[in-house]
PDB file of C-alpha atoms in Angstrom:
ATOM      1  CA  LEU A 533       0.000   0.000   0.000  1.00  0.00           C
ATOM      2  CA  GLY A 534       1.508   3.302  -1.046  1.00  0.00           C
ATOM      3  CA  ILE A 535       0.766   6.140   1.362  1.00  0.00           C
ATOM      4  CA  THR A 536      -0.351   9.185  -0.652  1.00  0.00           C
ATOM      5  CA  HIS A 537      -0.772  11.897   2.012  1.00  0.00           C
ATOM      6  CA  SER A 538       0.922  13.294   5.104  1.00  0.00           C
ATOM      7  CA  ASN A 539      -0.776  13.279   8.519  1.00  0.00           C
ATOM      8  CA  VAL A 540      -2.171   9.726   8.471  1.00  0.00           C
ATOM      9  CA  THR A 541      -2.567   7.435  11.497  1.00  0.00           C
ATOM     10  CA  PHE A 542      -3.287   3.705  11.358  1.00  0.00           C
ATOM     11  CA  ILE A 543      -4.607   2.357  14.677  1.00  0.00           C
ATOM     12  CA  GLY A 544      -5.177  -1.317  15.396  1.00  0.00           C
ATOM     13  CA  THR A 545      -6.513  -3.015  18.501  1.00  0.00           C
ATOM     14  CA  GLY A 546      -3.224  -4.755  19.376  1.00  0.00           C
ATOM     15  CA  LYS A 547      -0.296  -6.693  17.946  1.00  0.00           C
ATOM     16  CA  ASP A 548      -2.097  -9.970  18.615  1.00  0.00           C
ATOM     17  CA  THR A 549      -5.459  -8.922  17.168  1.00  0.00           C
ATOM     18  CA  THR A 550      -4.805  -6.611  14.195  1.00  0.00           C
ATOM     19  CA  THR A 551      -2.620  -7.949  11.373  1.00  0.00           C
ATOM     20  CA  ILE A 552      -1.976  -6.239   8.064  1.00  0.00           C
ATOM     21  CA  LEU A 553      -0.946  -8.742   5.392  1.00  0.00           C
ATOM     22  CA  GLY A 554       1.162  -6.713   2.976  1.00  0.00           C
ATOM     23  CA  GLY A 555       3.507  -3.779   3.256  1.00  0.00           C
ATOM     24  CA  PHE A 556       3.556   0.000   3.216  1.00  0.00           C
ATOM     25  CA  ALA A 557       5.606   2.369   1.056  1.00  0.00           C
ATOM     26  CA  ILE A 558       5.979   5.879   2.407  1.00  0.00           C
ATOM     27  CA  CYS A 559       7.767   8.274   0.059  1.00  0.00           C
ATOM     28  CA  ASP A 560       7.757  12.055   0.406  1.00  0.00           C
ATOM     29  CA  PHE A 561       5.254  12.236   3.288  1.00  0.00           C
ATOM     30  CA  GLU A 562       5.478  12.974   6.995  1.00  0.00           C
ATOM     31  CA  ASN A 563       3.568  12.554  10.222  1.00  0.00           C
ATOM     32  CA  ILE A 564       2.618   8.947   9.432  1.00  0.00           C
ATOM     33  CA  THR A 565       1.853   6.881  12.549  1.00  0.00           C
ATOM     34  CA  PHE A 566       1.207   3.175  13.063  1.00  0.00           C
ATOM     35  CA  LYS A 567      -0.118   1.938  16.433  1.00  0.00           C
ATOM     36  CA  ASN A 568      -1.103  -1.394  17.957  1.00  0.00           C
ATOM     37  CA  MET A 569      -0.753  -3.777  15.029  1.00  0.00           C
ATOM     38  CA  THR A 570       1.316  -6.396  13.227  1.00  0.00           C
ATOM     39  CA  VAL A 571       2.532  -5.925   9.661  1.00  0.00           C
ATOM     40  CA  THR A 572       3.486  -9.065   7.712  1.00  0.00           C
ATOM     41  CA  ASN A 573       4.541  -9.017   4.058  1.00  0.00           C
ATOM     42  CA  THR A 574       5.138 -12.491   2.663  1.00  0.00           C
ATOM     43  CA  SER A 575       5.385 -11.458  -0.999  1.00  0.00           C
ATOM     44  CA  ASP A 576       8.724 -12.022  -2.740  1.00  0.00           C
ATOM     45  CA  ASP A 577      11.252  -9.671  -1.057  1.00  0.00           C
ATOM     46  CA  GLY A 578       8.322  -7.823   0.530  1.00  0.00           C
ATOM     47  CA  CYS A 579       9.165  -5.273   3.234  1.00  0.00           C
ATOM     48  CA  GLY A 580       6.888  -4.407   6.107  1.00  0.00           C
ATOM     49  CA  ILE A 581       7.561  -0.685   5.742  1.00  0.00           C
ATOM     50  CA  TYR A 582       9.691   1.029   3.086  1.00  0.00           C
ATOM     51  CA  MET A 583      10.554   4.708   3.652  1.00  0.00           C
ATOM     52  CA  SER A 584      12.195   7.469   1.616  1.00  0.00           C
ATOM     53  CA  ASN A 585      11.944  11.221   2.336  1.00  0.00           C
ATOM     54  CA  ALA A 586       9.461  10.411   5.094  1.00  0.00           C
ATOM     55  CA  LYS A 587       8.839  10.801   8.831  1.00  0.00           C
ATOM     56  CA  VAL A 588       7.154   7.901  10.604  1.00  0.00           C
ATOM     57  CA  LYS A 589       6.256   6.839  14.158  1.00  0.00           C
ATOM     58  CA  LEU A 590       5.698   3.231  15.195  1.00  0.00           C
ATOM     59  CA  ILE A 591       4.088   2.532  18.568  1.00  0.00           C
ATOM     60  CA  ASP A 592       3.468  -1.050  19.751  1.00  0.00           C
ATOM     61  CA  VAL A 593       3.934  -2.428  16.231  1.00  0.00           C
ATOM     62  CA  ALA A 594       5.303  -5.828  15.222  1.00  0.00           C
ATOM     63  CA  LEU A 595       6.983  -6.107  11.833  1.00  0.00           C
ATOM     64  CA  LYS A 596       7.327  -9.835  11.475  1.00  0.00           C
ATOM     65  CA  GLY A 597       7.395 -12.652   8.990  1.00  0.00           C
ATOM     66  CA  CYS A 598       8.330 -10.365   6.087  1.00  0.00           C
ATOM     67  CA  ASP A 599      10.095 -12.034   3.170  1.00  0.00           C
ATOM     68  CA  GLY A 600      12.272  -8.912   2.872  1.00  0.00           C
ATOM     69  CA  HIS A 601      13.239  -6.438   5.585  1.00  0.00           C
ATOM     70  CA  GLY A 602      10.880  -5.490   8.392  1.00  0.00           C
ATOM     71  CA  LEU A 603      11.797  -1.811   7.960  1.00  0.00           C
ATOM     72  CA  LEU A 604      13.816  -0.399   5.058  1.00  0.00           C
ATOM     73  CA  MET A 605      14.946   3.237   5.076  1.00  0.00           C
ATOM     74  CA  SER A 606      16.356   4.157   1.678  1.00  0.00           C
ATOM     75  CA  ALA A 607      19.802   5.552   0.948  1.00  0.00           C
ATOM     76  CA  ARG A 608      18.179   7.344  -1.986  1.00  0.00           C
ATOM     77  CA  SER A 609      16.501   9.855   0.320  1.00  0.00           C
ATOM     78  CA  THR A 610      17.089  13.450  -0.718  1.00  0.00           C
ATOM     79  CA  SER A 611      15.588  14.931   2.450  1.00  0.00           C
ATOM     80  CA  GLU A 612      15.528  13.911   6.092  1.00  0.00           C
ATOM     81  CA  THR A 613      14.029  10.456   6.623  1.00  0.00           C
ATOM     82  CA  THR A 614      13.293   9.465  10.216  1.00  0.00           C
ATOM     83  CA  VAL A 615      11.515   6.804  12.195  1.00  0.00           C
ATOM     84  CA  VAL A 616      10.797   6.716  15.916  1.00  0.00           C
ATOM     85  CA  ALA A 617       9.771   3.233  17.076  1.00  0.00           C
ATOM     86  CA  THR A 618       8.603   2.536  20.637  1.00  0.00           C
ATOM     87  CA  HIS A 619       7.780  -0.901  22.093  1.00  0.00           C
ATOM     88  CA  CYS A 620       8.085  -2.564  18.690  1.00  0.00           C
ATOM     89  CA  GLU A 621       9.120  -6.049  17.594  1.00  0.00           C
ATOM     90  CA  PHE A 622      11.111  -6.820  14.445  1.00  0.00           C
ATOM     91  CA  SER A 623      11.145 -10.594  13.982  1.00  0.00           C
ATOM     92  CA  ASN A 624      11.491 -13.386  11.453  1.00  0.00           C
ATOM     93  CA  CYS A 625      12.220 -10.987   8.594  1.00  0.00           C
ATOM     94  CA  GLU A 626      15.309 -10.953   6.370  1.00  0.00           C
ATOM     95  CA  ASN A 627      16.765  -8.090   8.477  1.00  0.00           C
ATOM     96  CA  GLY A 628      14.787  -6.368  11.205  1.00  0.00           C
ATOM     97  CA  ALA A 629      15.661  -2.793  10.242  1.00  0.00           C
ATOM     98  CA  VAL A 630      17.943  -1.467   7.495  1.00  0.00           C
ATOM     99  CA  VAL A 631      18.930   2.201   7.741  1.00  0.00           C
ATOM    100  CA  SER A 632      21.037   3.710   4.966  1.00  0.00           C
ATOM    101  CA  GLY A 633      21.990   7.156   3.752  1.00  0.00           C
ATOM    102  CA  SER A 634      23.373  10.264   5.397  1.00  0.00           C
ATOM    103  CA  LEU A 635      19.896  11.800   5.697  1.00  0.00           C
ATOM    104  CA  THR A 636      18.336   8.782   7.419  1.00  0.00           C
ATOM    105  CA  SER A 637      18.084   8.158  11.145  1.00  0.00           C
ATOM    106  CA  ALA A 638      16.135   5.810  13.362  1.00  0.00           C
ATOM    107  CA  LYS A 639      15.378   5.846  17.072  1.00  0.00           C
ATOM    108  CA  PHE A 640      14.343   2.537  18.617  1.00  0.00           C
ATOM    109  CA  GLU A 641      13.144   2.603  22.224  1.00  0.00           C
ATOM    110  CA  ASN A 642      12.416  -0.651  24.063  1.00  0.00           C
ATOM    111  CA  CYS A 643      12.323  -2.603  20.803  1.00  0.00           C
ATOM    112  CA  VAL A 644      13.229  -6.254  20.228  1.00  0.00           C
ATOM    113  CA  PHE A 645      14.948  -7.676  17.128  1.00  0.00           C
ATOM    114  CA  HIS A 646      15.358 -11.364  16.157  1.00  0.00           C
ATOM    115  CA  ASN A 647      15.583 -12.156  12.433  1.00  0.00           C
ATOM    116  CA  LYS A 648      16.887 -14.392   9.656  1.00  0.00           C
ATOM    117  CA  TYR A 649      20.007 -12.279   9.065  1.00  0.00           C
ATOM    118  CA  ASP A 650      20.799  -9.119  11.064  1.00  0.00           C
ATOM    119  CA  GLY A 651      18.749  -7.470  13.797  1.00  0.00           C
ATOM    120  CA  ILE A 652      19.737  -4.000  12.620  1.00  0.00           C
ATOM    121  CA  TYR A 653      21.917  -3.161   9.641  1.00  0.00           C
ATOM    122  CA  VAL A 654      23.140   0.404   9.107  1.00  0.00           C
ATOM    123  CA  TYR A 655      25.343   1.616   6.271  1.00  0.00           C
ATOM    124  CA  ASP A 656      26.136   4.513   3.932  1.00  0.00           C
ATOM    125  CA  LYS A 657      26.299   7.065   6.795  1.00  0.00           C
ATOM    126  CA  GLY A 658      22.885   6.206   8.265  1.00  0.00           C
ATOM    127  CA  THR A 659      22.388   6.588  12.035  1.00  0.00           C
ATOM    128  CA  ILE A 660      20.531   4.436  14.571  1.00  0.00           C
ATOM    129  CA  HIS A 661      19.879   5.358  18.211  1.00  0.00           C
ATOM    130  CA  LEU A 662      18.945   2.593  20.658  1.00  0.00           C
ATOM    131  CA  HIS A 663      17.211   3.545  23.923  1.00  0.00           C
ATOM    132  CA  GLY A 664      15.435   1.726  26.742  1.00  0.00           C
ATOM    133  CA  GLU A 665      16.252  -1.055  29.186  1.00  0.00           C
ATOM    134  CA  ALA A 666      13.972  -3.486  27.309  1.00  0.00           C
ATOM    135  CA  THR A 667      15.910  -3.056  24.046  1.00  0.00           C
ATOM    136  CA  ALA A 668      17.267  -6.433  22.890  1.00  0.00           C
ATOM    137  CA  LEU A 669      18.862  -7.766  19.717  1.00  0.00           C
ATOM    138  CA  HIS A 670      19.042 -11.519  20.162  1.00  0.00           C
ATOM    139  CA  SER A 671      18.841 -14.795  18.291  1.00  0.00           C
ATOM    140  CA  ASN A 672      19.493 -13.193  14.907  1.00  0.00           C
ATOM    141  CA  LYS A 673      21.073 -15.790  12.623  1.00  0.00           C
ATOM    142  CA  TRP A 674      23.874 -13.416  11.577  1.00  0.00           C
ATOM    143  CA  ASN A 675      24.568 -10.274  13.599  1.00  0.00           C
ATOM    144  CA  GLY A 676      22.657  -8.440  16.280  1.00  0.00           C
ATOM    145  CA  ILE A 677      24.046  -5.063  15.178  1.00  0.00           C
ATOM    146  CA  TYR A 678      25.920  -4.571  11.908  1.00  0.00           C
ATOM    147  CA  ALA A 679      27.382  -1.137  11.073  1.00  0.00           C
ATOM    148  CA  THR A 680      29.395  -0.601   7.900  1.00  0.00           C
ATOM    149  CA  GLU A 681      30.262   2.104   5.328  1.00  0.00           C
ATOM    150  CA  SER A 682      30.347   4.848   7.998  1.00  0.00           C
ATOM    151  CA  GLY A 683      26.984   3.805   9.438  1.00  0.00           C
ATOM    152  CA  ARG A 684      26.608   4.643  13.143  1.00  0.00           C
ATOM    153  CA  VAL A 685      24.798   2.947  16.001  1.00  0.00           C
ATOM    154  CA  ILE A 686      24.598   4.906  19.240  1.00  0.00           C
ATOM    155  CA  ILE A 687      23.418   2.865  22.213  1.00  0.00           C
ATOM    156  CA  HIS A 688      22.045   5.145  24.926  1.00  0.00           C
ATOM    157  CA  LEU A 689      22.566   2.533  27.639  1.00  0.00           C
ATOM    158  CA  PRO A 690      25.476   1.563  29.897  1.00  0.00           C
ATOM    159  CA  SER A 691      28.050  -0.676  28.219  1.00  0.00           C
ATOM    160  CA  ASN A 692      27.182  -3.484  30.672  1.00  0.00           C
ATOM    161  CA  HIS A 693      23.539  -3.549  29.484  1.00  0.00           C
ATOM    162  CA  ASN A 694      22.854  -6.839  27.688  1.00  0.00           C
ATOM    163  CA  THR A 695      21.690  -5.125  24.490  1.00  0.00           C
ATOM    164  CA  SER A 696      22.868  -7.624  21.862  1.00  0.00           C
ATOM    165  CA  TYR A 697      23.356 -11.321  22.656  1.00  0.00           C
ATOM    166  CA  ASN A 698      23.000 -14.927  21.416  1.00  0.00           C
ATOM    167  CA  ASN A 699      23.377 -13.998  17.755  1.00  0.00           C
ATOM    168  CA  GLY A 700      24.674 -16.514  15.207  1.00  0.00           C
ATOM    169  CA  GLU A 701      27.797 -14.606  14.135  1.00  0.00           C
ATOM    170  CA  ASP A 702      28.559 -11.405  16.051  1.00  0.00           C
ATOM    171  CA  ASP A 703      26.587  -9.458  18.611  1.00  0.00           C
ATOM    172  CA  ARG A 704      28.257  -6.251  17.364  1.00  0.00           C
ATOM    173  CA  ARG A 705      29.941  -6.152  13.968  1.00  0.00           C
ATOM    174  CA  THR A 706      31.626  -3.165  12.354  1.00  0.00           C
ATOM    175  CA  MET A 707      33.369  -2.856   8.992  1.00  0.00           C
ATOM    176  CA  THR A 708      34.508  -0.115   6.610  1.00  0.00           C
ATOM    177  CA  GLY A 709      34.204   2.803   9.035  1.00  0.00           C
ATOM    178  CA  GLY A 710      31.014   1.706  10.767  1.00  0.00           C
ATOM    179  CA  THR A 711      30.780   2.465  14.501  1.00  0.00           C
ATOM    180  CA  ILE A 712      28.850   1.159  17.496  1.00  0.00           C
ATOM    181  CA  THR A 713      29.118   3.333  20.586  1.00  0.00           C
ATOM    182  CA  ASN A 714      27.584   3.228  24.070  1.00  0.00           C
ATOM    183  CA  VAL A 715      26.792   6.596  25.649  1.00  0.00           C
ATOM    184  CA  GLU A 716      25.121   7.339  28.963  1.00  0.00           C
ATOM    185  CA  ASP A 717      22.680  10.237  28.786  1.00  0.00           C
TER     186      ASP A 717
END
């Protein structure tokens, strides 16, 4: 479903009761909110939510069982592209969230990631902020956190917080100028 206007809110009755079968494409719109639902896109390489030049909020949303990525933020963005996700689950997708491009940033607060490849994957100067004691990247078949090509992950939790664990390859993987940093606010 392509979103065609700004200022749209989708409200379900809960992650366990409202399921959208298919995905959303949000390009060039802002103030788009999803609350209390599950989004599942089983079509070939189907993403739960694709974003470019957009501003989105996710509250109590599960992006799971997608054949492609749960959330894909495009490196092709020509203006600021942001997502703020609170109490969300990214599971059983190719990658939970992919953030790419110098104009893209994501804030995940108390979100959980467990997927077929990486929990979160950031590259091409994208930025991810992780907040909240309940944040966990676990049981991903490849990496919990993967930052490459000058992508940045900033974890706003103490370094002893068990943020990323039990992943198939690395809990934290960096390559080609990618960084993963803990900061205490």
